[in-house]
């Protein structure tokens, strides 16, 4: 895969704006992001079910993200990123999304007073991520953020070495195949699907165009880089859910756990991020057009399929050697 790193920054103007090409950024973080002291973990008495779809995705993004954001085929719900950031970090901490897309994790981090950076392979999405960060600062977000264009499977070749051991939280999600989401509009011969791909399909460097084994291998490389950047006590939060390919269920959450283990990370929690609202003790489904269509076709053919109402949230920490140092690869 091509992995020429093109760095872009977006944020507040002035001397405080980070420059990802400068070593001073990496040198600054060891001072600004203090050593973990056991304060940043989620409340052990808290719920493992995250109520992250009390409002729909479009409502969560309205006014908070630039309109072009809707073009991405697999956007993370802002409430999922916001919940993870609130649970596992404190203001001033550093957050990373190695597959940041339109910058959802970065936007929610800067609004919460955290600093953040992301990696994005596709220029069209990194440009929108830049715009979303600028928009967040126009709205008064206090954190700093930047986007690095490049191949996240070569994460350590893109990021200043001084950031090693400085990231408090990684929040990300692997791709769900080359085309599983998107938008629809009425057409002359029925429903027309559009904005349903990560790119135009010509560049196969995107993990979405690999089979499950290739996707898992690439994601393990990304997580290995994240483990190196993670500080002691930091967490990696990955959202994933199964999808169906020609009727067969693809168990992405299990593949993510396997990738994390290979990367030297230890799975410590497994939570649920709801994709349905909770109303009067009942779940109110918020399915996409494609989910509804798939379930209806399955039931018509006699397969008792149900709507997906949640994403798995897989939380990892570093695996340590007996002497308390190092990451087991």
PDB file of C-alpha atoms in Angstrom:
ATOM      1  CA  UNK A   1       0.000   0.000   0.000  1.00  0.00           C
ATOM      2  CA  UNK A   2       1.117   3.519  -0.624  1.00  0.00           C
ATOM      3  CA  UNK A   3       1.993   5.276   2.577  1.00  0.00           C
ATOM      4  CA  UNK A   4       3.258   8.728   1.729  1.00  0.00           C
ATOM      5  CA  UNK A   5       2.359  10.802   4.763  1.00  0.00           C
ATOM      6  CA  UNK A   6       0.834  14.178   4.016  1.00  0.00           C
ATOM      7  CA  UNK A   7       0.319  16.235   7.156  1.00  0.00           C
ATOM      8  CA  UNK A   8      -2.453  18.753   7.607  1.00  0.00           C
ATOM      9  CA  UNK A   9      -3.473  20.688  10.671  1.00  0.00           C
ATOM     10  CA  UNK A  10      -6.708  22.369  11.560  1.00  0.00           C
ATOM     11  CA  UNK A  11      -7.630  24.290  14.632  1.00  0.00           C
ATOM     12  CA  UNK A  12      -7.460  27.635  16.352  1.00  0.00           C
ATOM     13  CA  UNK A  13      -5.184  30.177  14.744  1.00  0.00           C
ATOM     14  CA  UNK A  14      -2.208  31.518  16.611  1.00  0.00           C
ATOM     15  CA  UNK A  15       0.902  30.201  18.261  1.00  0.00           C
ATOM     16  CA  UNK A  16      -0.927  27.411  20.071  1.00  0.00           C
ATOM     17  CA  UNK A  17      -1.887  25.600  16.859  1.00  0.00           C
ATOM     18  CA  UNK A  18       0.045  22.310  16.587  1.00  0.00           C
ATOM     19  CA  UNK A  19       2.386  21.585  13.698  1.00  0.00           C
ATOM     20  CA  UNK A  20       2.591  17.855  13.124  1.00  0.00           C
ATOM     21  CA  UNK A  21       5.742  18.319  11.066  1.00  0.00           C
ATOM     22  CA  UNK A  22       7.556  19.868  14.034  1.00  0.00           C
ATOM     23  CA  UNK A  23       9.255  17.909  16.795  1.00  0.00           C
ATOM     24  CA  UNK A  24       8.081  20.496  19.314  1.00  0.00           C
ATOM     25  CA  UNK A  25       4.602  19.000  19.209  1.00  0.00           C
ATOM     26  CA  UNK A  26       5.847  15.642  20.418  1.00  0.00           C
ATOM     27  CA  UNK A  27       8.116  17.254  22.983  1.00  0.00           C
ATOM     28  CA  UNK A  28       5.216  19.295  24.333  1.00  0.00           C
ATOM     29  CA  UNK A  29       2.948  16.358  25.150  1.00  0.00           C
ATOM     30  CA  UNK A  30       5.065  14.669  27.846  1.00  0.00           C
ATOM     31  CA  UNK A  31       4.753  17.920  29.798  1.00  0.00           C
ATOM     32  CA  UNK A  32       1.088  18.630  29.084  1.00  0.00           C
ATOM     33  CA  UNK A  33      -0.221  15.066  29.431  1.00  0.00           C
ATOM     34  CA  UNK A  34       0.637  13.873  32.903  1.00  0.00           C
ATOM     35  CA  UNK A  35       1.491  10.337  33.935  1.00  0.00           C
ATOM     36  CA  UNK A  36      -1.524   8.078  34.470  1.00  0.00           C
ATOM     37  CA  UNK A  37      -2.419   7.771  38.145  1.00  0.00           C
ATOM     38  CA  UNK A  38      -5.473   5.549  37.989  1.00  0.00           C
ATOM     39  CA  UNK A  39      -7.942   8.424  37.584  1.00  0.00           C
ATOM     40  CA  UNK A  40      -9.014   7.952  34.007  1.00  0.00           C
ATOM     41  CA  UNK A  41     -10.856   4.654  33.944  1.00  0.00           C
ATOM     42  CA  UNK A  42     -14.597   4.425  33.640  1.00  0.00           C
ATOM     43  CA  UNK A  43     -16.579   4.322  36.855  1.00  0.00           C
ATOM     44  CA  UNK A  44     -16.545   0.625  37.838  1.00  0.00           C
ATOM     45  CA  UNK A  45     -20.125   1.010  38.972  1.00  0.00           C
ATOM     46  CA  UNK A  46     -21.167   2.457  35.621  1.00  0.00           C
ATOM     47  CA  UNK A  47     -23.313   0.717  33.061  1.00  0.00           C
ATOM     48  CA  UNK A  48     -21.789  -1.411  30.322  1.00  0.00           C
ATOM     49  CA  UNK A  49     -24.698  -0.401  28.062  1.00  0.00           C
ATOM     50  CA  UNK A  50     -24.137   3.027  26.513  1.00  0.00           C
ATOM     51  CA  UNK A  51     -27.320   4.937  25.621  1.00  0.00           C
ATOM     52  CA  UNK A  52     -25.768   6.537  22.551  1.00  0.00           C
ATOM     53  CA  UNK A  53     -28.750   6.789  20.185  1.00  0.00           C
ATOM     54  CA  UNK A  54     -31.272   8.754  22.191  1.00  0.00           C
ATOM     55  CA  UNK A  55     -31.264  11.067  19.175  1.00  0.00           C
ATOM     56  CA  UNK A  56     -30.588  10.031  15.589  1.00  0.00           C
ATOM     57  CA  UNK A  57     -27.230  10.402  13.886  1.00  0.00           C
ATOM     58  CA  UNK A  58     -28.349  13.365  11.744  1.00  0.00           C
ATOM     59  CA  UNK A  59     -29.659  15.160  14.843  1.00  0.00           C
ATOM     60  CA  UNK A  60     -26.389  14.512  16.711  1.00  0.00           C
ATOM     61  CA  UNK A  61     -24.378  15.985  13.829  1.00  0.00           C
ATOM     62  CA  UNK A  62     -26.684  18.876  12.910  1.00  0.00           C
ATOM     63  CA  UNK A  63     -24.812  22.163  13.310  1.00  0.00           C
ATOM     64  CA  UNK A  64     -21.878  20.397  14.960  1.00  0.00           C
ATOM     65  CA  UNK A  65     -20.420  18.991  11.717  1.00  0.00           C
ATOM     66  CA  UNK A  66     -20.138  20.454   8.227  1.00  0.00           C
ATOM     67  CA  UNK A  67     -22.881  19.276   5.821  1.00  0.00           C
ATOM     68  CA  UNK A  68     -20.379  17.358   3.653  1.00  0.00           C
ATOM     69  CA  UNK A  69     -19.880  14.922   6.530  1.00  0.00           C
ATOM     70  CA  UNK A  70     -22.954  12.975   5.473  1.00  0.00           C
ATOM     71  CA  UNK A  71     -21.073  11.699   2.404  1.00  0.00           C
ATOM     72  CA  UNK A  72     -18.968   9.242   4.426  1.00  0.00           C
ATOM     73  CA  UNK A  73     -20.504   5.741   4.176  1.00  0.00           C
ATOM     74  CA  UNK A  74     -19.692   4.584   7.735  1.00  0.00           C
ATOM     75  CA  UNK A  75     -19.834   7.443  10.215  1.00  0.00           C
ATOM     76  CA  UNK A  76     -19.442   6.716  13.915  1.00  0.00           C
ATOM     77  CA  UNK A  77     -22.221   8.130  16.083  1.00  0.00           C
ATOM     78  CA  UNK A  78     -20.817  11.241  17.827  1.00  0.00           C
ATOM     79  CA  UNK A  79     -22.380  10.102  21.102  1.00  0.00           C
ATOM     80  CA  UNK A  80     -20.287   6.905  21.043  1.00  0.00           C
ATOM     81  CA  UNK A  81     -17.032   8.824  20.713  1.00  0.00           C
ATOM     82  CA  UNK A  82     -18.178  11.386  23.300  1.00  0.00           C
ATOM     83  CA  UNK A  83     -19.085   8.661  25.811  1.00  0.00           C
ATOM     84  CA  UNK A  84     -15.703   6.940  25.441  1.00  0.00           C
ATOM     85  CA  UNK A  85     -13.839  10.248  25.812  1.00  0.00           C
ATOM     86  CA  UNK A  86     -15.806  11.204  28.937  1.00  0.00           C
ATOM     87  CA  UNK A  87     -15.325   7.759  30.497  1.00  0.00           C
ATOM     88  CA  UNK A  88     -11.625   7.192  29.859  1.00  0.00           C
ATOM     89  CA  UNK A  89      -9.978  10.637  29.785  1.00  0.00           C
ATOM     90  CA  UNK A  90      -9.782  13.966  31.550  1.00  0.00           C
ATOM     91  CA  UNK A  91      -9.456  17.472  30.059  1.00  0.00           C
ATOM     92  CA  UNK A  92      -6.037  18.031  28.530  1.00  0.00           C
ATOM     93  CA  UNK A  93      -5.494  14.349  27.677  1.00  0.00           C
ATOM     94  CA  UNK A  94      -4.449  13.216  24.203  1.00  0.00           C
ATOM     95  CA  UNK A  95      -6.851  11.160  22.057  1.00  0.00           C
ATOM     96  CA  UNK A  96      -6.068   9.268  18.829  1.00  0.00           C
ATOM     97  CA  UNK A  97      -8.212   7.861  16.043  1.00  0.00           C
ATOM     98  CA  UNK A  98      -5.989   5.990  13.556  1.00  0.00           C
ATOM     99  CA  UNK A  99      -8.837   5.655  11.036  1.00  0.00           C
ATOM    100  CA  UNK A 100     -10.518   8.977  11.684  1.00  0.00           C
ATOM    101  CA  UNK A 101     -12.709   9.384   8.579  1.00  0.00           C
ATOM    102  CA  UNK A 102     -14.531  12.714   8.831  1.00  0.00           C
ATOM    103  CA  UNK A 103     -13.025  13.325  12.272  1.00  0.00           C
ATOM    104  CA  UNK A 104     -15.867  12.369  14.616  1.00  0.00           C
ATOM    105  CA  UNK A 105     -13.527  11.310  17.434  1.00  0.00           C
ATOM    106  CA  UNK A 106     -11.404  14.443  16.970  1.00  0.00           C
ATOM    107  CA  UNK A 107     -14.389  16.801  17.016  1.00  0.00           C
ATOM    108  CA  UNK A 108     -15.858  15.257  20.157  1.00  0.00           C
ATOM    109  CA  UNK A 109     -12.431  15.355  21.826  1.00  0.00           C
ATOM    110  CA  UNK A 110     -11.792  19.060  21.203  1.00  0.00           C
ATOM    111  CA  UNK A 111     -15.323  19.953  22.309  1.00  0.00           C
ATOM    112  CA  UNK A 112     -14.557  18.099  25.566  1.00  0.00           C
ATOM    113  CA  UNK A 113     -11.303  20.015  26.119  1.00  0.00           C
ATOM    114  CA  UNK A 114      -9.028  17.175  25.034  1.00  0.00           C
ATOM    115  CA  UNK A 115      -6.318  17.301  22.371  1.00  0.00           C
ATOM    116  CA  UNK A 116      -6.497  14.851  19.502  1.00  0.00           C
ATOM    117  CA  UNK A 117      -4.968  13.691  16.269  1.00  0.00           C
ATOM    118  CA  UNK A 118      -6.100  11.265  13.618  1.00  0.00           C
ATOM    119  CA  UNK A 119      -4.818   9.341  10.629  1.00  0.00           C
ATOM    120  CA  UNK A 120      -6.874   9.085   7.437  1.00  0.00           C
ATOM    121  CA  UNK A 121      -5.939   7.286   4.232  1.00  0.00           C
ATOM    122  CA  UNK A 122      -8.515   8.882   1.930  1.00  0.00           C
ATOM    123  CA  UNK A 123      -7.879  12.600   1.114  1.00  0.00           C
ATOM    124  CA  UNK A 124     -11.577  13.350   0.561  1.00  0.00           C
ATOM    125  CA  UNK A 125     -12.379  12.350   4.139  1.00  0.00           C
ATOM    126  CA  UNK A 126      -9.335  13.985   5.721  1.00  0.00           C
ATOM    127  CA  UNK A 127     -10.313  17.252   4.032  1.00  0.00           C
ATOM    128  CA  UNK A 128     -13.755  17.022   5.627  1.00  0.00           C
ATOM    129  CA  UNK A 129     -12.165  16.141   8.969  1.00  0.00           C
ATOM    130  CA  UNK A 130     -10.071  19.316   8.722  1.00  0.00           C
ATOM    131  CA  UNK A 131     -13.224  21.313   8.015  1.00  0.00           C
ATOM    132  CA  UNK A 132     -15.017  19.729  10.978  1.00  0.00           C
ATOM    133  CA  UNK A 133     -12.149  20.613  13.322  1.00  0.00           C
ATOM    134  CA  UNK A 134     -12.159  24.216  12.115  1.00  0.00           C
ATOM    135  CA  UNK A 135     -15.928  24.301  12.588  1.00  0.00           C
ATOM    136  CA  UNK A 136     -15.557  22.972  16.147  1.00  0.00           C
ATOM    137  CA  UNK A 137     -13.111  25.755  16.997  1.00  0.00           C
ATOM    138  CA  UNK A 138     -15.456  28.325  15.440  1.00  0.00           C
ATOM    139  CA  UNK A 139     -18.021  27.022  17.946  1.00  0.00           C
ATOM    140  CA  UNK A 140     -15.631  27.515  20.870  1.00  0.00           C
ATOM    141  CA  UNK A 141     -14.021  24.077  21.249  1.00  0.00           C
ATOM    142  CA  UNK A 142     -10.889  24.478  23.383  1.00  0.00           C
ATOM    143  CA  UNK A 143      -8.895  21.374  22.462  1.00  0.00           C
ATOM    144  CA  UNK A 144      -6.319  21.168  19.685  1.00  0.00           C
ATOM    145  CA  UNK A 145      -6.496  18.646  16.854  1.00  0.00           C
ATOM    146  CA  UNK A 146      -4.788  17.690  13.619  1.00  0.00           C
ATOM    147  CA  UNK A 147      -5.186  15.156  10.828  1.00  0.00           C
ATOM    148  CA  UNK A 148      -2.301  13.246   9.247  1.00  0.00           C
ATOM    149  CA  UNK A 149      -2.881  11.816   5.785  1.00  0.00           C
ATOM    150  CA  UNK A 150      -1.336   8.384   5.376  1.00  0.00           C
ATOM    151  CA  UNK A 151      -1.570   4.622   5.843  1.00  0.00           C
ATOM    152  CA  UNK A 152      -2.326   3.809   9.493  1.00  0.00           C
ATOM    153  CA  UNK A 153      -0.825   0.328   9.150  1.00  0.00           C
ATOM    154  CA  UNK A 154       2.494   2.241   9.177  1.00  0.00           C
ATOM    155  CA  UNK A 155       1.422   4.401  12.095  1.00  0.00           C
ATOM    156  CA  UNK A 156       4.830   4.853  13.705  1.00  0.00           C
ATOM    157  CA  UNK A 157       6.306   6.174  10.455  1.00  0.00           C
ATOM    158  CA  UNK A 158       3.683   8.948  10.397  1.00  0.00           C
ATOM    159  CA  UNK A 159       3.689  10.134  14.018  1.00  0.00           C
ATOM    160  CA  UNK A 160       6.462  12.060  15.852  1.00  0.00           C
ATOM    161  CA  UNK A 161       8.434   9.618  18.013  1.00  0.00           C
ATOM    162  CA  UNK A 162       8.047  11.971  20.980  1.00  0.00           C
ATOM    163  CA  UNK A 163       4.357  10.984  21.137  1.00  0.00           C
ATOM    164  CA  UNK A 164       5.315   7.420  22.080  1.00  0.00           C
ATOM    165  CA  UNK A 165       3.640   6.600  25.377  1.00  0.00           C
ATOM    166  CA  UNK A 166       1.620   9.836  25.463  1.00  0.00           C
ATOM    167  CA  UNK A 167      -1.826   8.830  24.128  1.00  0.00           C
ATOM    168  CA  UNK A 168      -4.462   8.448  26.850  1.00  0.00           C
ATOM    169  CA  UNK A 169      -7.188   6.996  24.632  1.00  0.00           C
ATOM    170  CA  UNK A 170      -7.613   5.484  21.182  1.00  0.00           C
ATOM    171  CA  UNK A 171     -11.140   5.471  19.750  1.00  0.00           C
ATOM    172  CA  UNK A 172     -11.699   3.918  16.335  1.00  0.00           C
ATOM    173  CA  UNK A 173     -13.701   1.482  14.236  1.00  0.00           C
ATOM    174  CA  UNK A 174     -12.571  -0.812  11.400  1.00  0.00           C
ATOM    175  CA  UNK A 175     -14.300  -0.624   8.010  1.00  0.00           C
ATOM    176  CA  UNK A 176     -17.300  -2.864   7.311  1.00  0.00           C
ATOM    177  CA  UNK A 177     -16.356  -4.038   3.842  1.00  0.00           C
ATOM    178  CA  UNK A 178     -16.245  -1.922   0.661  1.00  0.00           C
ATOM    179  CA  UNK A 179     -19.914  -0.983   0.471  1.00  0.00           C
ATOM    180  CA  UNK A 180     -22.377  -1.486   3.312  1.00  0.00           C
ATOM    181  CA  UNK A 181     -23.800   1.947   4.066  1.00  0.00           C
ATOM    182  CA  UNK A 182     -24.619   5.079   2.101  1.00  0.00           C
ATOM    183  CA  UNK A 183     -27.563   7.267   1.192  1.00  0.00           C
ATOM    184  CA  UNK A 184     -30.624   6.652  -0.952  1.00  0.00           C
ATOM    185  CA  UNK A 185     -32.947   8.719  -3.129  1.00  0.00           C
ATOM    186  CA  UNK A 186     -35.956   7.857  -5.328  1.00  0.00           C
ATOM    187  CA  UNK A 187     -35.039   7.043  -8.921  1.00  0.00           C
ATOM    188  CA  UNK A 188     -36.868   6.360 -12.143  1.00  0.00           C
ATOM    189  CA  UNK A 189     -36.548   2.606 -11.592  1.00  0.00           C
ATOM    190  CA  UNK A 190     -36.723   2.527  -7.823  1.00  0.00           C
ATOM    191  CA  UNK A 191     -34.346   3.499  -5.041  1.00  0.00           C
ATOM    192  CA  UNK A 192     -30.899   4.748  -6.063  1.00  0.00           C
ATOM    193  CA  UNK A 193     -27.961   4.243  -3.686  1.00  0.00           C
ATOM    194  CA  UNK A 194     -25.112   6.789  -3.522  1.00  0.00           C
ATOM    195  CA  UNK A 195     -22.200   7.888  -1.286  1.00  0.00           C
ATOM    196  CA  UNK A 196     -21.857   4.221  -0.388  1.00  0.00           C
ATOM    197  CA  UNK A 197     -18.103   3.668  -0.809  1.00  0.00           C
ATOM    198  CA  UNK A 198     -14.924   4.746   0.960  1.00  0.00           C
ATOM    199  CA  UNK A 199     -13.416   5.783  -2.378  1.00  0.00           C
ATOM    200  CA  UNK A 200     -14.053   5.345  -6.103  1.00  0.00           C
ATOM    201  CA  UNK A 201     -12.879   1.751  -5.902  1.00  0.00           C
ATOM    202  CA  UNK A 202      -9.686   2.297  -7.877  1.00  0.00           C
ATOM    203  CA  UNK A 203      -7.351   2.453  -4.857  1.00  0.00           C
ATOM    204  CA  UNK A 204      -7.338  -0.928  -3.115  1.00  0.00           C
ATOM    205  CA  UNK A 205      -5.007   0.294  -0.342  1.00  0.00           C
ATOM    206  CA  UNK A 206      -8.027   0.971   1.876  1.00  0.00           C
ATOM    207  CA  UNK A 207      -8.593  -1.869   4.385  1.00  0.00           C
ATOM    208  CA  UNK A 208     -12.252  -1.949   3.348  1.00  0.00           C
ATOM    209  CA  UNK A 209     -11.232  -3.654   0.090  1.00  0.00           C
ATOM    210  CA  UNK A 210      -9.508  -6.596   1.789  1.00  0.00           C
ATOM    211  CA  UNK A 211     -11.160  -9.855   2.783  1.00  0.00           C
ATOM    212  CA  UNK A 212     -11.727 -10.506   6.486  1.00  0.00           C
ATOM    213  CA  UNK A 213      -8.290 -12.073   6.945  1.00  0.00           C
ATOM    214  CA  UNK A 214      -6.558  -9.165   5.223  1.00  0.00           C
ATOM    215  CA  UNK A 215      -8.636  -6.634   7.133  1.00  0.00           C
ATOM    216  CA  UNK A 216      -7.766  -8.319  10.438  1.00  0.00           C
ATOM    217  CA  UNK A 217      -4.062  -8.428   9.579  1.00  0.00           C
ATOM    218  CA  UNK A 218      -4.049  -4.729   8.692  1.00  0.00           C
ATOM    219  CA  UNK A 219      -6.047  -3.786  11.768  1.00  0.00           C
ATOM    220  CA  UNK A 220      -3.621  -5.742  13.969  1.00  0.00           C
ATOM    221  CA  UNK A 221      -0.781  -3.623  12.539  1.00  0.00           C
ATOM    222  CA  UNK A 222      -2.729  -0.460  13.326  1.00  0.00           C
ATOM    223  CA  UNK A 223      -3.417  -1.609  16.887  1.00  0.00           C
ATOM    224  CA  UNK A 224       0.265  -2.517  17.330  1.00  0.00           C
ATOM    225  CA  UNK A 225       1.163   1.085  16.544  1.00  0.00           C
ATOM    226  CA  UNK A 226      -1.552   2.306  18.911  1.00  0.00           C
ATOM    227  CA  UNK A 227      -0.115   0.121  21.699  1.00  0.00           C
ATOM    228  CA  UNK A 228       3.258   1.808  21.229  1.00  0.00           C
ATOM    229  CA  UNK A 229       1.718   5.282  21.437  1.00  0.00           C
ATOM    230  CA  UNK A 230      -0.538   4.412  24.390  1.00  0.00           C
ATOM    231  CA  UNK A 231       0.575   5.634  27.807  1.00  0.00           C
ATOM    232  CA  UNK A 232       0.516   3.432  30.914  1.00  0.00           C
ATOM    233  CA  UNK A 233      -3.094   2.937  31.966  1.00  0.00           C
ATOM    234  CA  UNK A 234      -4.431   4.203  28.638  1.00  0.00           C
ATOM    235  CA  UNK A 235      -7.251   2.474  26.800  1.00  0.00           C
ATOM    236  CA  UNK A 236      -8.107   1.461  23.246  1.00  0.00           C
ATOM    237  CA  UNK A 237     -11.831   1.560  22.435  1.00  0.00           C
ATOM    238  CA  UNK A 238     -12.954  -0.166  19.233  1.00  0.00           C
ATOM    239  CA  UNK A 239     -16.548  -0.304  18.040  1.00  0.00           C
ATOM    240  CA  UNK A 240     -17.558  -3.142  15.730  1.00  0.00           C
ATOM    241  CA  UNK A 241     -20.569  -5.161  14.728  1.00  0.00           C
ATOM    242  CA  UNK A 242     -21.169  -8.201  12.529  1.00  0.00           C
ATOM    243  CA  UNK A 243     -22.359  -7.785   8.966  1.00  0.00           C
ATOM    244  CA  UNK A 244     -23.793 -10.180   6.426  1.00  0.00           C
ATOM    245  CA  UNK A 245     -22.167 -11.038   3.121  1.00  0.00           C
ATOM    246  CA  UNK A 246     -24.391 -13.029   0.764  1.00  0.00           C
ATOM    247  CA  UNK A 247     -26.402 -14.113   3.787  1.00  0.00           C
ATOM    248  CA  UNK A 248     -23.410 -15.257   5.833  1.00  0.00           C
ATOM    249  CA  UNK A 249     -22.732 -13.519   9.147  1.00  0.00           C
ATOM    250  CA  UNK A 250     -19.233 -12.016   9.337  1.00  0.00           C
ATOM    251  CA  UNK A 251     -18.160 -11.909  13.008  1.00  0.00           C
ATOM    252  CA  UNK A 252     -16.111  -8.702  13.014  1.00  0.00           C
ATOM    253  CA  UNK A 253     -16.064  -8.231  16.831  1.00  0.00           C
ATOM    254  CA  UNK A 254     -14.308 -11.581  17.327  1.00  0.00           C
ATOM    255  CA  UNK A 255     -11.851 -10.707  14.563  1.00  0.00           C
ATOM    256  CA  UNK A 256     -11.110  -7.388  16.303  1.00  0.00           C
ATOM    257  CA  UNK A 257     -10.409  -9.153  19.612  1.00  0.00           C
ATOM    258  CA  UNK A 258      -8.015 -11.524  17.828  1.00  0.00           C
ATOM    259  CA  UNK A 259      -6.286  -8.551  16.178  1.00  0.00           C
ATOM    260  CA  UNK A 260      -5.935  -6.811  19.537  1.00  0.00           C
ATOM    261  CA  UNK A 261      -4.350  -9.863  21.124  1.00  0.00           C
ATOM    262  CA  UNK A 262      -1.879 -10.159  18.254  1.00  0.00           C
ATOM    263  CA  UNK A 263      -1.013  -6.480  18.720  1.00  0.00           C
ATOM    264  CA  UNK A 264      -0.087  -7.051  22.370  1.00  0.00           C
ATOM    265  CA  UNK A 265      -3.286  -5.601  23.829  1.00  0.00           C
ATOM    266  CA  UNK A 266      -5.398  -7.210  26.532  1.00  0.00           C
ATOM    267  CA  UNK A 267      -9.216  -7.112  26.197  1.00  0.00           C
ATOM    268  CA  UNK A 268     -10.506  -5.799  29.532  1.00  0.00           C
ATOM    269  CA  UNK A 269     -14.123  -4.801  28.918  1.00  0.00           C
ATOM    270  CA  UNK A 270     -16.891  -5.542  26.439  1.00  0.00           C
ATOM    271  CA  UNK A 271     -19.699  -3.009  26.394  1.00  0.00           C
ATOM    272  CA  UNK A 272     -22.700  -2.275  24.203  1.00  0.00           C
ATOM    273  CA  UNK A 273     -23.303   1.028  22.405  1.00  0.00           C
ATOM    274  CA  UNK A 274     -26.977   1.223  21.572  1.00  0.00           C
ATOM    275  CA  UNK A 275     -28.051   2.071  18.034  1.00  0.00           C
ATOM    276  CA  UNK A 276     -31.615   2.320  19.309  1.00  0.00           C
ATOM    277  CA  UNK A 277     -33.226   4.833  21.635  1.00  0.00           C
ATOM    278  CA  UNK A 278     -34.542   3.878  25.065  1.00  0.00           C
ATOM    279  CA  UNK A 279     -38.110   5.100  25.588  1.00  0.00           C
ATOM    280  CA  UNK A 280     -40.220   4.032  28.591  1.00  0.00           C
ATOM    281  CA  UNK A 281     -38.124   0.933  29.083  1.00  0.00           C
ATOM    282  CA  UNK A 282     -38.400  -0.098  25.421  1.00  0.00           C
ATOM    283  CA  UNK A 283     -35.915   0.035  22.567  1.00  0.00           C
ATOM    284  CA  UNK A 284     -36.873   2.230  19.606  1.00  0.00           C
ATOM    285  CA  UNK A 285     -34.935   0.940  16.597  1.00  0.00           C
ATOM    286  CA  UNK A 286     -33.115   3.420  14.366  1.00  0.00           C
ATOM    287  CA  UNK A 287     -32.271   1.194  11.385  1.00  0.00           C
ATOM    288  CA  UNK A 288     -30.884   2.377   8.066  1.00  0.00           C
ATOM    289  CA  UNK A 289     -32.794   1.831   4.845  1.00  0.00           C
ATOM    290  CA  UNK A 290     -30.390  -0.998   3.997  1.00  0.00           C
ATOM    291  CA  UNK A 291     -30.898  -2.780   7.320  1.00  0.00           C
ATOM    292  CA  UNK A 292     -34.662  -2.656   6.915  1.00  0.00           C
ATOM    293  CA  UNK A 293     -34.405  -3.913   3.353  1.00  0.00           C
ATOM    294  CA  UNK A 294     -32.132  -6.781   4.338  1.00  0.00           C
ATOM    295  CA  UNK A 295     -34.326  -7.885   7.238  1.00  0.00           C
ATOM    296  CA  UNK A 296     -37.491  -7.728   5.124  1.00  0.00           C
ATOM    297  CA  UNK A 297     -35.912  -9.838   2.368  1.00  0.00           C
ATOM    298  CA  UNK A 298     -34.631 -12.368   4.903  1.00  0.00           C
ATOM    299  CA  UNK A 299     -37.996 -12.755   6.593  1.00  0.00           C
ATOM    300  CA  UNK A 300     -39.728 -13.091   3.245  1.00  0.00           C
ATOM    301  CA  UNK A 301     -37.409 -16.004   2.468  1.00  0.00           C
ATOM    302  CA  UNK A 302     -38.087 -17.598   5.872  1.00  0.00           C
ATOM    303  CA  UNK A 303     -34.948 -16.486   7.707  1.00  0.00           C
ATOM    304  CA  UNK A 304     -35.921 -15.018  11.144  1.00  0.00           C
ATOM    305  CA  UNK A 305     -33.497 -12.102  10.998  1.00  0.00           C
ATOM    306  CA  UNK A 306     -33.804  -9.120  13.370  1.00  0.00           C
ATOM    307  CA  UNK A 307     -32.596  -5.525  13.227  1.00  0.00           C
ATOM    308  CA  UNK A 308     -29.210  -4.809  14.789  1.00  0.00           C
ATOM    309  CA  UNK A 309     -29.746  -2.517  17.782  1.00  0.00           C
ATOM    310  CA  UNK A 310     -26.190  -2.124  19.087  1.00  0.00           C
ATOM    311  CA  UNK A 311     -22.498  -2.098  18.338  1.00  0.00           C
ATOM    312  CA  UNK A 312     -19.991  -4.054  20.387  1.00  0.00           C
ATOM    313  CA  UNK A 313     -17.557  -1.786  22.235  1.00  0.00           C
ATOM    314  CA  UNK A 314     -14.282  -3.608  22.830  1.00  0.00           C
ATOM    315  CA  UNK A 315     -11.878  -2.039  25.339  1.00  0.00           C
ATOM    316  CA  UNK A 316      -8.211  -3.005  25.455  1.00  0.00           C
ATOM    317  CA  UNK A 317      -5.215  -2.021  27.568  1.00  0.00           C
ATOM    318  CA  UNK A 318      -1.522  -2.784  27.187  1.00  0.00           C
ATOM    319  CA  UNK A 319      -0.312  -6.263  28.033  1.00  0.00           C
ATOM    320  CA  UNK A 320       2.672  -5.931  30.356  1.00  0.00           C
ATOM    321  CA  UNK A 321       5.614  -8.176  31.075  1.00  0.00           C
ATOM    322  CA  UNK A 322       6.141  -9.546  34.585  1.00  0.00           C
ATOM    323  CA  UNK A 323       8.549  -6.724  35.419  1.00  0.00           C
ATOM    324  CA  UNK A 324       5.835  -4.230  34.521  1.00  0.00           C
ATOM    325  CA  UNK A 325       7.526  -2.954  31.379  1.00  0.00           C
ATOM    326  CA  UNK A 326       7.054  -3.380  27.695  1.00  0.00           C
ATOM    327  CA  UNK A 327       4.306  -4.569  25.416  1.00  0.00           C
ATOM    328  CA  UNK A 328       4.017  -8.250  24.584  1.00  0.00           C
ATOM    329  CA  UNK A 329       3.994  -8.472  20.787  1.00  0.00           C
TER     330      UNK A 329
END
